[in-house]
PDB file of C-alpha atoms and ligand atoms in Angstrom:
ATOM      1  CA  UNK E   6      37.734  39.353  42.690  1.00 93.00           C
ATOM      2  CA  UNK E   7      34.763  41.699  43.933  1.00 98.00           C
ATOM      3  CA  UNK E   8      32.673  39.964  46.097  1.00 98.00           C
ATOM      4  CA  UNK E   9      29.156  41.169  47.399  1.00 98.00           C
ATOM      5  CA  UNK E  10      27.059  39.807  49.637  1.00 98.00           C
ATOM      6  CA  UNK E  11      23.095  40.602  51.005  1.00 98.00           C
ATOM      7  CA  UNK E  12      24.929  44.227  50.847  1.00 98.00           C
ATOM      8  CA  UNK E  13      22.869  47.032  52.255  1.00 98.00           C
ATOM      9  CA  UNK E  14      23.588  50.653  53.067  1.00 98.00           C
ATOM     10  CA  UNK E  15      21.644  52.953  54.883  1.00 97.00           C
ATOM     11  CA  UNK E  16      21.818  56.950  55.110  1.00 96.00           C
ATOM     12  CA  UNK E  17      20.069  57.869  58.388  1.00 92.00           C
ATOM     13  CA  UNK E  18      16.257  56.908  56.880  1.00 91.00           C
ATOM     14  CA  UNK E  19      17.273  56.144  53.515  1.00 95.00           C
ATOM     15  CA  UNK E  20      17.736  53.095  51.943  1.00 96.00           C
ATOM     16  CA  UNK E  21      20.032  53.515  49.588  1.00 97.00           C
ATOM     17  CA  UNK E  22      20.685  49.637  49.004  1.00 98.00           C
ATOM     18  CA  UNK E  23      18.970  46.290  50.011  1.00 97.00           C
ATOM     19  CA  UNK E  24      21.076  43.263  50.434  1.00 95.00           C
ATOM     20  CA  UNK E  25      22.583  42.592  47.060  1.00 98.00           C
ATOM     21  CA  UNK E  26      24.273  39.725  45.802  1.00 98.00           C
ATOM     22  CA  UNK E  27      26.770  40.317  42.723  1.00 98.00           C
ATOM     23  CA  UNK E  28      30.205  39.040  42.007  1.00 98.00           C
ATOM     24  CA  UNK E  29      32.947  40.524  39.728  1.00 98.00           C
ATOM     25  CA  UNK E  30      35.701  38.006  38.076  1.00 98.00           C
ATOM     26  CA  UNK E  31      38.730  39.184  36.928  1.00 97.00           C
ATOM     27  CA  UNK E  32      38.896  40.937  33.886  1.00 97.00           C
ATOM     28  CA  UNK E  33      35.125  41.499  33.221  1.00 98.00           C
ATOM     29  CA  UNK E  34      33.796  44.648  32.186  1.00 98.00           C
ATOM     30  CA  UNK E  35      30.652  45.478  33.788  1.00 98.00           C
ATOM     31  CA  UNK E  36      28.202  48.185  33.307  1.00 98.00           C
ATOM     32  CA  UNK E  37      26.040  49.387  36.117  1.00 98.00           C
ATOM     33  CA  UNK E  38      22.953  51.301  34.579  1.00 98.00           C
ATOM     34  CA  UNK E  39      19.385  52.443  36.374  1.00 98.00           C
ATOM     35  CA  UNK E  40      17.513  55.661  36.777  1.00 97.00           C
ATOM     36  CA  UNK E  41      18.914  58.247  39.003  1.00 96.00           C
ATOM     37  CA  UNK E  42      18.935  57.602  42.982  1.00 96.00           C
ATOM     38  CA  UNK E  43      18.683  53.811  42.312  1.00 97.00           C
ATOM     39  CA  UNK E  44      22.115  53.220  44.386  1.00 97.00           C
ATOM     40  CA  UNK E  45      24.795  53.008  41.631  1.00 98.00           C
ATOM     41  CA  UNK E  46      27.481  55.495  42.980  1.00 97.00           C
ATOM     42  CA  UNK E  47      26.913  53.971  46.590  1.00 97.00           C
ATOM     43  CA  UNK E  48      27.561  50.703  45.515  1.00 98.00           C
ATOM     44  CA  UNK E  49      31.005  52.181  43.740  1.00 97.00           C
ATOM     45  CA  UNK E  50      31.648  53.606  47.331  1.00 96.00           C
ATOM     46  CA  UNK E  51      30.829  50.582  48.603  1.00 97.00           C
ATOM     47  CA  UNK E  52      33.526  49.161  46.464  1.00 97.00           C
ATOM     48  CA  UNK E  53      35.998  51.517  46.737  1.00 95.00           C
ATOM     49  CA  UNK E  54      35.959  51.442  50.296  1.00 93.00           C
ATOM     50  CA  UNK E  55      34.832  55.013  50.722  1.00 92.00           C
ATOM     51  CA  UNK E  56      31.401  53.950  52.464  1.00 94.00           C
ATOM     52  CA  UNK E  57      30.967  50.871  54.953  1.00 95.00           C
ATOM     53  CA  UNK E  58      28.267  48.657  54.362  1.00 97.00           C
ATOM     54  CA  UNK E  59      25.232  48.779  56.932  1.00 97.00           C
ATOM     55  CA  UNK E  60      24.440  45.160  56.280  1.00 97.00           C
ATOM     56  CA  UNK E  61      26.112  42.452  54.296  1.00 97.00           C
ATOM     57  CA  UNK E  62      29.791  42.306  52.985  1.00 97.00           C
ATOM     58  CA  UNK E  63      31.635  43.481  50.277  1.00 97.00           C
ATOM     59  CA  UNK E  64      34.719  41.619  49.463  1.00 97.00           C
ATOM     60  CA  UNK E  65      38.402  42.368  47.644  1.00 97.00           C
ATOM     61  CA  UNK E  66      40.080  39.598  47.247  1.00 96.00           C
ATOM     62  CA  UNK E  67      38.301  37.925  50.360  1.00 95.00           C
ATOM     63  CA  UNK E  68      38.751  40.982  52.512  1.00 95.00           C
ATOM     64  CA  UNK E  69      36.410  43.660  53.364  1.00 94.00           C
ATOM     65  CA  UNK E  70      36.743  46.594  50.782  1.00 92.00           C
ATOM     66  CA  UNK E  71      36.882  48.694  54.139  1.00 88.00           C
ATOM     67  CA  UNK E  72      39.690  47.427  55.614  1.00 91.00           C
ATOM     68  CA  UNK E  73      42.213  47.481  53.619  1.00 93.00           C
ATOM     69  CA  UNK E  74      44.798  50.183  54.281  1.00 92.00           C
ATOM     70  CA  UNK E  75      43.841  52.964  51.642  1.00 90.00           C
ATOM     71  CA  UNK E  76      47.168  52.868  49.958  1.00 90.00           C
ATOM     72  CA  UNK E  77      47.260  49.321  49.196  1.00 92.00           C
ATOM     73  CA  UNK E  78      43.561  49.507  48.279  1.00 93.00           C
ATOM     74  CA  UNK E  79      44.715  52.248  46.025  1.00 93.00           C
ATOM     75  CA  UNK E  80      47.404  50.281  44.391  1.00 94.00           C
ATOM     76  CA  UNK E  81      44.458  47.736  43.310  1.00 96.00           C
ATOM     77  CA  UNK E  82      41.687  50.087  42.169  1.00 97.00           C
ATOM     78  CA  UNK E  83      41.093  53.429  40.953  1.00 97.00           C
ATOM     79  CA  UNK E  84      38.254  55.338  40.366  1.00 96.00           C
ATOM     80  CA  UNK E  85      37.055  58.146  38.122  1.00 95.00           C
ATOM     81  CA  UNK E  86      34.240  60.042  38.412  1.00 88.00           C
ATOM     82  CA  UNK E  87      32.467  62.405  35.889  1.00 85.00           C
ATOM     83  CA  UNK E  88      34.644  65.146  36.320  1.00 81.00           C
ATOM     84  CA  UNK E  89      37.361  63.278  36.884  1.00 76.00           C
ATOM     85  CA  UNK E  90      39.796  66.285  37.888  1.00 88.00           C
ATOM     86  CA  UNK E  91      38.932  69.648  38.913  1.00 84.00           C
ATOM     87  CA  UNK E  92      40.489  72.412  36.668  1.00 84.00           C
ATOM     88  CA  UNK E  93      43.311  73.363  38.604  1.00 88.00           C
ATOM     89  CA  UNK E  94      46.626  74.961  37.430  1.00 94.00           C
ATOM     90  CA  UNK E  95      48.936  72.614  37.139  1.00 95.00           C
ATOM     91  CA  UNK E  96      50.530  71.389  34.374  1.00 96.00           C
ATOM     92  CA  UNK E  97      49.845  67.716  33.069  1.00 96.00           C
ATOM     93  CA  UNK E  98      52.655  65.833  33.533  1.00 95.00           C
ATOM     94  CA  UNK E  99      52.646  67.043  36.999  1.00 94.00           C
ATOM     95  CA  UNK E 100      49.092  65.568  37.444  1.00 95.00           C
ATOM     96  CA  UNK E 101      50.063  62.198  35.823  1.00 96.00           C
ATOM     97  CA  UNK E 102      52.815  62.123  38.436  1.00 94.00           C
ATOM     98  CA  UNK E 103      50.416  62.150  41.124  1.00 93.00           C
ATOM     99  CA  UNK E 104      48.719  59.139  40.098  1.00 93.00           C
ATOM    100  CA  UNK E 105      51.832  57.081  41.747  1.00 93.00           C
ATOM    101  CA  UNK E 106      51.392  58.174  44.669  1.00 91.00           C
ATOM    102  CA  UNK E 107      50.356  55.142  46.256  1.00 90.00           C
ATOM    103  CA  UNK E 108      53.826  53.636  45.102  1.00 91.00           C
ATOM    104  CA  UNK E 109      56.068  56.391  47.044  1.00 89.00           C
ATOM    105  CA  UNK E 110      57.623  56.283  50.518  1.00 86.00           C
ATOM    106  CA  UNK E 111      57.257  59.027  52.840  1.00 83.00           C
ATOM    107  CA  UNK E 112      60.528  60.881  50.486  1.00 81.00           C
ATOM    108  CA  UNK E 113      58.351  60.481  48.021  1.00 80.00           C
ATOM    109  CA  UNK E 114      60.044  58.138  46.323  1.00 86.00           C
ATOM    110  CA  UNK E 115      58.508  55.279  43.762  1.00 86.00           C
ATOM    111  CA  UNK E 116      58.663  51.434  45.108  1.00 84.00           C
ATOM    112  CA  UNK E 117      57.220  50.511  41.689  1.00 77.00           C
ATOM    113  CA  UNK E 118      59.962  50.631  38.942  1.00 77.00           C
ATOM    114  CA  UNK E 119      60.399  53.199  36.305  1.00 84.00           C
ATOM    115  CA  UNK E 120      57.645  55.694  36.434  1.00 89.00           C
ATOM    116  CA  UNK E 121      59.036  58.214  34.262  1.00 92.00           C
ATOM    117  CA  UNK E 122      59.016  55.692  31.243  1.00 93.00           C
ATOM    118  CA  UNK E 123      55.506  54.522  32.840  1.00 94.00           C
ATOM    119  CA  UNK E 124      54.230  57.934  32.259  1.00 96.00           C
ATOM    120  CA  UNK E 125      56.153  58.458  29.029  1.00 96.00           C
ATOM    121  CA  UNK E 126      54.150  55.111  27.829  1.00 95.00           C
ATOM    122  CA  UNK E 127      50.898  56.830  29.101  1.00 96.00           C
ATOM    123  CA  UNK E 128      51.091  60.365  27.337  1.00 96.00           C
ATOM    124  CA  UNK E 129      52.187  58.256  24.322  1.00 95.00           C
ATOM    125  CA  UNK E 130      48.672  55.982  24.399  1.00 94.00           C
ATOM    126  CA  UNK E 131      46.824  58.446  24.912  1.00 95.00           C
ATOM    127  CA  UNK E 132      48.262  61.490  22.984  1.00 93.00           C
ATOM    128  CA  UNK E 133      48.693  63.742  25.623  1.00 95.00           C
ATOM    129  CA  UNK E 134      52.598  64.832  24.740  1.00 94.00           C
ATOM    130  CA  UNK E 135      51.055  68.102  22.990  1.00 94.00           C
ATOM    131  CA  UNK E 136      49.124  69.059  26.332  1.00 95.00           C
ATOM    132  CA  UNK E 137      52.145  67.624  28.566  1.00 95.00           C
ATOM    133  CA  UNK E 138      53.034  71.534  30.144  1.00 96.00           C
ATOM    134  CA  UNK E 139      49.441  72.559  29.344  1.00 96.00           C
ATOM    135  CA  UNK E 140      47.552  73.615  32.885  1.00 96.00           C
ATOM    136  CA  UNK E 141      44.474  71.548  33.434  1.00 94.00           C
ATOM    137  CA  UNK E 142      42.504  74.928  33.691  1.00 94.00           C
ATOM    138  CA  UNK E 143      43.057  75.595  30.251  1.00 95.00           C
ATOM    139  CA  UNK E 144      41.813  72.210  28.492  1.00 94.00           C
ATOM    140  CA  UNK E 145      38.426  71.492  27.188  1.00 91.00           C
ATOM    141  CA  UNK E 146      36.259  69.144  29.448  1.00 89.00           C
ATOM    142  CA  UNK E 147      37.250  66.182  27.017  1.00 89.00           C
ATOM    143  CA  UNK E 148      41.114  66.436  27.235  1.00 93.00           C
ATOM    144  CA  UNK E 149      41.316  66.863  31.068  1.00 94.00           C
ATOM    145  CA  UNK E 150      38.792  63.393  31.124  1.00 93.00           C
ATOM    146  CA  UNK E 151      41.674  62.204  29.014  1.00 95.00           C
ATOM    147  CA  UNK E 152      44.244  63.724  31.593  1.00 96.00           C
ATOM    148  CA  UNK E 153      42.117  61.912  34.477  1.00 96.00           C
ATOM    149  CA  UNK E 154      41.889  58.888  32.826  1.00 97.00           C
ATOM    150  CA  UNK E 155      46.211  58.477  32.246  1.00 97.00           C
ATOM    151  CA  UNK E 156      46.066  59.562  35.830  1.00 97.00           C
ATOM    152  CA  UNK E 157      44.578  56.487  36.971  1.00 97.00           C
ATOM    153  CA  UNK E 158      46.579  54.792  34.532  1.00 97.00           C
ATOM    154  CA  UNK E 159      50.321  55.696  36.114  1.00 96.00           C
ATOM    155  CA  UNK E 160      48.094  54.312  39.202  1.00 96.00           C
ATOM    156  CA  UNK E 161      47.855  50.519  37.593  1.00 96.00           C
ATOM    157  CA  UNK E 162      45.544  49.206  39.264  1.00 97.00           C
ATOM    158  CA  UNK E 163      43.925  46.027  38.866  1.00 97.00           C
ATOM    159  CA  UNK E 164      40.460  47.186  39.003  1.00 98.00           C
ATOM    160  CA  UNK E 165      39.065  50.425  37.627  1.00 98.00           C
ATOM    161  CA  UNK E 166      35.577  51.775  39.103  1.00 98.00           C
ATOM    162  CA  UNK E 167      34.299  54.384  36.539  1.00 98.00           C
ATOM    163  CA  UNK E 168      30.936  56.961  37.562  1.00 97.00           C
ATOM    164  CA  UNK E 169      29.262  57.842  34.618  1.00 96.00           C
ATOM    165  CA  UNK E 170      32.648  58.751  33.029  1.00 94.00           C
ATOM    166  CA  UNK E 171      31.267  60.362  29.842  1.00 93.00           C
ATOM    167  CA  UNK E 172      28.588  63.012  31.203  1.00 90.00           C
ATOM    168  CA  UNK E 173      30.354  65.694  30.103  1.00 88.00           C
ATOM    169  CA  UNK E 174      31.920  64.449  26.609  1.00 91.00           C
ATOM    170  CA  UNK E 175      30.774  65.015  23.095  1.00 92.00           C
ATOM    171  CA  UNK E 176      29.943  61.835  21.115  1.00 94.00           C
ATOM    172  CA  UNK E 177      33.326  61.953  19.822  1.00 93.00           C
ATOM    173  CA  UNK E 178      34.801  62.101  23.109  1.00 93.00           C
ATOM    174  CA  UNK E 179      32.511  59.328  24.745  1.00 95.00           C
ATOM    175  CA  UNK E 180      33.555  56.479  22.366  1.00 95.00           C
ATOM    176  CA  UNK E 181      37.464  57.974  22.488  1.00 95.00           C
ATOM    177  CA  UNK E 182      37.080  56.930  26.210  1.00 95.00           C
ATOM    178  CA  UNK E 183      35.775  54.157  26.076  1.00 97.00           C
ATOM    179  CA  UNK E 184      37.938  52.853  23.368  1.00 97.00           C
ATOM    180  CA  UNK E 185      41.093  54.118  25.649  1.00 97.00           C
ATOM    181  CA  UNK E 186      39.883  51.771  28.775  1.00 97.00           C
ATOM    182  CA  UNK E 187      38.936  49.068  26.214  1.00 98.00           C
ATOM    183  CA  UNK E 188      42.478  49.107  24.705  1.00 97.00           C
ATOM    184  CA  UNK E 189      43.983  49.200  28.509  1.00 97.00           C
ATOM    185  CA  UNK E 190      41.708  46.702  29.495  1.00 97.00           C
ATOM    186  CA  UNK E 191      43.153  44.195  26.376  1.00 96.00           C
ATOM    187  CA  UNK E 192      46.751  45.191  26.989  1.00 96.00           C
ATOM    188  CA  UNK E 193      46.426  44.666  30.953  1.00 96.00           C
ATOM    189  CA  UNK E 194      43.652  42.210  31.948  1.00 96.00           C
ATOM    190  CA  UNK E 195      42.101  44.931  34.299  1.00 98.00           C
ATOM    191  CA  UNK E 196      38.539  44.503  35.781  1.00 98.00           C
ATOM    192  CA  UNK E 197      36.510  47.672  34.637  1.00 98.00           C
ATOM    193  CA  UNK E 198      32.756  48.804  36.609  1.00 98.00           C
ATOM    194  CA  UNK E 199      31.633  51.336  34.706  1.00 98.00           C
ATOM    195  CA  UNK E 200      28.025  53.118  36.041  1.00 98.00           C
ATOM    196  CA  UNK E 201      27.011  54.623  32.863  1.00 97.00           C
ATOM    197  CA  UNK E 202      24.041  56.684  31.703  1.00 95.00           C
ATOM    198  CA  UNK E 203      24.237  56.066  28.151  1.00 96.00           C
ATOM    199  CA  UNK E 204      22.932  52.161  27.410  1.00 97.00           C
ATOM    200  CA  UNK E 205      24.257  52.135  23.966  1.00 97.00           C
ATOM    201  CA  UNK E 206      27.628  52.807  24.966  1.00 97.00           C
ATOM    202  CA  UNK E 207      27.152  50.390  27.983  1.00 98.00           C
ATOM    203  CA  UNK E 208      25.408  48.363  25.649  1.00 98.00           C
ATOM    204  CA  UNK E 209      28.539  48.737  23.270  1.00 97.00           C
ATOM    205  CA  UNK E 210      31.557  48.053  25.200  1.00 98.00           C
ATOM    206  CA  UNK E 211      30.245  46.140  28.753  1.00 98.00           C
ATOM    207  CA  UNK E 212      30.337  42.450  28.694  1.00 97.00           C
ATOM    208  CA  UNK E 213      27.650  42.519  31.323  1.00 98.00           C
ATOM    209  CA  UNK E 214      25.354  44.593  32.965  1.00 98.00           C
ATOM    210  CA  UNK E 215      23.725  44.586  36.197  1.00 98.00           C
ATOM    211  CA  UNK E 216      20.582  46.844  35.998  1.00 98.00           C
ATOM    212  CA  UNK E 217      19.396  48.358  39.282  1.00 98.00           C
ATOM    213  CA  UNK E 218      16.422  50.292  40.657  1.00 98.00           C
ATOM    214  CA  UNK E 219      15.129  51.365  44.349  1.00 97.00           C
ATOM    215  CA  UNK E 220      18.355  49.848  45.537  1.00 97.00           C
ATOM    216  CA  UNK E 221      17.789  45.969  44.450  1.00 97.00           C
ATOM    217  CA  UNK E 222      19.204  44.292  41.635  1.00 98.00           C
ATOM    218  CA  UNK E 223      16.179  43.936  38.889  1.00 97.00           C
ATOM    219  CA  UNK E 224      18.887  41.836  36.703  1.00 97.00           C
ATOM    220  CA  UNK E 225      22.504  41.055  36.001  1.00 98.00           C
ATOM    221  CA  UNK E 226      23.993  39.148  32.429  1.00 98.00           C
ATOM    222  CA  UNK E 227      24.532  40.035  29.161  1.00 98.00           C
ATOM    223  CA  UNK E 228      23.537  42.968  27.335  1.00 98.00           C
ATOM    224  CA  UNK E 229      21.341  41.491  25.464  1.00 97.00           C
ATOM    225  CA  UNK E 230      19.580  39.912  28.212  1.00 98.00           C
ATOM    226  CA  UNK E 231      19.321  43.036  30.312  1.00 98.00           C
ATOM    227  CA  UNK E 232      18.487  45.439  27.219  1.00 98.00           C
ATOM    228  CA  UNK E 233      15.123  44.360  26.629  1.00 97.00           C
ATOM    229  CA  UNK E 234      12.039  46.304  26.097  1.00 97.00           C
ATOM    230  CA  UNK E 235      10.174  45.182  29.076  1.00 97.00           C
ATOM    231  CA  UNK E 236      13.112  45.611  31.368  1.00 97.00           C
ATOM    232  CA  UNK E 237      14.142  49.174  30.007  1.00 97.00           C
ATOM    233  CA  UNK E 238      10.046  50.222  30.747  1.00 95.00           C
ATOM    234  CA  UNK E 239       9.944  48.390  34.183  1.00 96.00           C
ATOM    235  CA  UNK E 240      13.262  50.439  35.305  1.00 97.00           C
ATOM    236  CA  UNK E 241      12.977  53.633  33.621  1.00 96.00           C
ATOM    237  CA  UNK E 242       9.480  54.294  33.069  1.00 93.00           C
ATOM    238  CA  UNK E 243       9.731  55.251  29.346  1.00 93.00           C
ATOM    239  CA  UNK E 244       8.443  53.127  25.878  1.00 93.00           C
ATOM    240  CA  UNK E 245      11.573  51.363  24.811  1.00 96.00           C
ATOM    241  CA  UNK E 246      12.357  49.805  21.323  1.00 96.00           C
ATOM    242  CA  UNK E 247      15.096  47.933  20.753  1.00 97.00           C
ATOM    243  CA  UNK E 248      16.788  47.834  17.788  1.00 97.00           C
ATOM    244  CA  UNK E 249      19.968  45.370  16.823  1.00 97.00           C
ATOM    245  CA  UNK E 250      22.764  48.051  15.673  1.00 96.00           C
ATOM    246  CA  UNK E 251      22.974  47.899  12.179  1.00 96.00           C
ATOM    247  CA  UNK E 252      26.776  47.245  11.865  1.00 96.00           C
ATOM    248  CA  UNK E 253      27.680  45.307  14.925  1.00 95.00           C
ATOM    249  CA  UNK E 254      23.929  43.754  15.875  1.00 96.00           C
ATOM    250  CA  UNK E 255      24.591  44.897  19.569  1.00 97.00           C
ATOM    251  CA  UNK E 256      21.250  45.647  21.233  1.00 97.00           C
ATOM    252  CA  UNK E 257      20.327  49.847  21.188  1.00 97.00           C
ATOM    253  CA  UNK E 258      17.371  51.402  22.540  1.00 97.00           C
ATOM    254  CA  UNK E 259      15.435  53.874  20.932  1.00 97.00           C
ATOM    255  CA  UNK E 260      12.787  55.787  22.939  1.00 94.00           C
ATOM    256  CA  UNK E 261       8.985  56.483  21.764  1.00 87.00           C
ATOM    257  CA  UNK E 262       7.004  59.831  22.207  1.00 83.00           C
ATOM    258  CA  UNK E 263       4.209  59.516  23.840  1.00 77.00           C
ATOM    259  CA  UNK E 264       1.580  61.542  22.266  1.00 74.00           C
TER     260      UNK E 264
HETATM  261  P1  LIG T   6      22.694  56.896  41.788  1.00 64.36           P
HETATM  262  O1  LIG T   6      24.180  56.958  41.727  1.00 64.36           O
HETATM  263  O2  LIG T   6      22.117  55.645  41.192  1.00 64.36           O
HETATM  264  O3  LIG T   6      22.038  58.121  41.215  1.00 64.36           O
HETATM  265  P2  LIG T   6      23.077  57.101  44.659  1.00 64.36           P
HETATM  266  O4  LIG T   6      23.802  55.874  45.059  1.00 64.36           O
HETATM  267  O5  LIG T   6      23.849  58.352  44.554  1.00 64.36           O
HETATM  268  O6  LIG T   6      22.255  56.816  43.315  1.00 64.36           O
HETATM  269  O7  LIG T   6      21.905  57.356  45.685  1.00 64.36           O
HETATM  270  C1  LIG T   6      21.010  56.358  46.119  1.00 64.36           C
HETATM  271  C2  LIG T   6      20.127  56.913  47.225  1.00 64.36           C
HETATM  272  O8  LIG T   6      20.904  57.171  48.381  1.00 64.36           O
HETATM  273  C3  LIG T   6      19.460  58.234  46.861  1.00 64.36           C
HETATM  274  O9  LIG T   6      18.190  58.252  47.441  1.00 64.36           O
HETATM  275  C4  LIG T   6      20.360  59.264  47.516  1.00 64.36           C
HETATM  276  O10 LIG T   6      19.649  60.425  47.843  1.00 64.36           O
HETATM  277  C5  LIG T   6      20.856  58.536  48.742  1.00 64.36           C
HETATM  278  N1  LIG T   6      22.214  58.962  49.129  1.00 64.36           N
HETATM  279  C6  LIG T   6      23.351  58.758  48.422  1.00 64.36           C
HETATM  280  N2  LIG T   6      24.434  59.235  49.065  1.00 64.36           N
HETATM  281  C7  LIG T   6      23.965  59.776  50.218  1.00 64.36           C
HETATM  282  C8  LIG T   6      24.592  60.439  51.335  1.00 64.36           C
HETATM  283  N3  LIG T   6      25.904  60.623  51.388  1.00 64.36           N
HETATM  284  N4  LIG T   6      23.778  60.860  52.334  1.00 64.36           N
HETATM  285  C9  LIG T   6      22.459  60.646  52.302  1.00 64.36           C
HETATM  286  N5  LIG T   6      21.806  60.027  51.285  1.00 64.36           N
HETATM  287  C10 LIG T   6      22.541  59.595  50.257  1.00 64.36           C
HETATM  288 MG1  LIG T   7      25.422  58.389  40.875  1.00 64.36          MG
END
């Protein structure tokens, strides 16, 4: 489904990638983890067609991420960033509306069935019928993630590219989120890449990780594989223990003082 091949991207000087090799199949979830500036959002962009490669190809479906027409390409993927909408003032219905955009003609009408039951369906899963006049300005940081997130969902794609989603969210509000694309992800077969700052909750809900630094792959498989204490030291610099959760036995990491 996602291709990528000896990728590299370059920004003037910078190296901000160096000929990776990764592949995506449909209806994985993978995580995308490493320390800051290691080339996770550029490989997103990459991805979602918002940067060309310098070297190498990314593929969607066989095709070059870059040229597909953006509207099509946004029928097939969406993606969410941290903050996923700004806090404007306008109501949220209104803002799940504009995630069919890439289904309306130039009257602005849909080409892609019913989307007022679509979005009906939406505030339903996702318990937004309370907030549905509410302006965006006036929710808390974790219901307008939640707005963002049915947003993309009245998009349907088939792939969802996620950028450290849960910065901004309370504990509570993290695993709500994740929960919400795990439950869309069972109901619709979607293809989730999630970069995420948090390895317990990549840890938690990825099937698979790929684990970068300095722009170059240092490892790609299961959490389990990736989570270990000598990789977490190699790409982060910091004295790792892993622990097995105590309810599930998924890998967690636990950090050390140094004293
Ligand atoms: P991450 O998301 O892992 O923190 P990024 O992909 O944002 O990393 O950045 C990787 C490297 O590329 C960094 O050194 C960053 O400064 C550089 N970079 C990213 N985007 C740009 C850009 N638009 N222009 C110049 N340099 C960039
Ligand atoms: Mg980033």
């Amino acid at each position: 489904m996602i291709e990528i091949r000896e990728a590299g991207k370059q920004y003037g000087g910078i190296t901000a990638l160096h000929g990776l090799n990764w592949s995506v199949q449909e209806g994985e979830w993978w995580g995308i983890i490493g320390p800051n500036g290691s080339g996770k959002s550029t490989l997103l962009q990459l991805i979602s067609g918002v940067e060309k490669v310098s070297s190498g190809e990314v593929l969607i479906h066989g095709k070059p991420a870059s040229a597909y027409n953006r509207k099509i390409l946004s029928r097939m993927m969406a993606v969410l960033q941290q903050d996923g909408l700004p806090p404007v003032h306008y109501p949220v219905r209104e803002v799940l509306e504009m995630g069919r955009y890439p289904y309306q003609d130039w009257l602005g009408r849909d080409e892609g069935g019913d989307p007022d039951a679509l979005i009906e369906n939406i505030m339903e899963k996702l318990q937004l019928h309370a907030l549905a006049d509410r302006p965006l300005d006036e929710l808390s940081g974790g219901q307008r993630q939640r707005v963002a997130l049915g947003k993309v969902m009245a998009q349907e794609p088939q792939i969802l590219l996620l950028d450290e989603p849960t910065t901004y969210l309370d504990i509570r509000y993290q695993h709500q989120f994740m929960e919400l694309v795990a439950q869309w992800r069972k109901e619709e077969g979607i293809t989730v890449v999630a970069v995420l700052h948090d390895l317990n909750l990549a840890a938690q809900f990825c099937d698979k990780l790929l684990v970068l630094r300095d722009g170059q792959a240092v490892g790609m498989g299961t959490p389990e594989d990736m989570l270990t204490e000598e990789t977490i030291r190699l790409v982060y610099g910091i004295e790792p223990v892993i622990v097995p959760h105590p309810v599930s036995g998924i890998p967690q990491v636990l950090v050390t003082r140094q004293r």
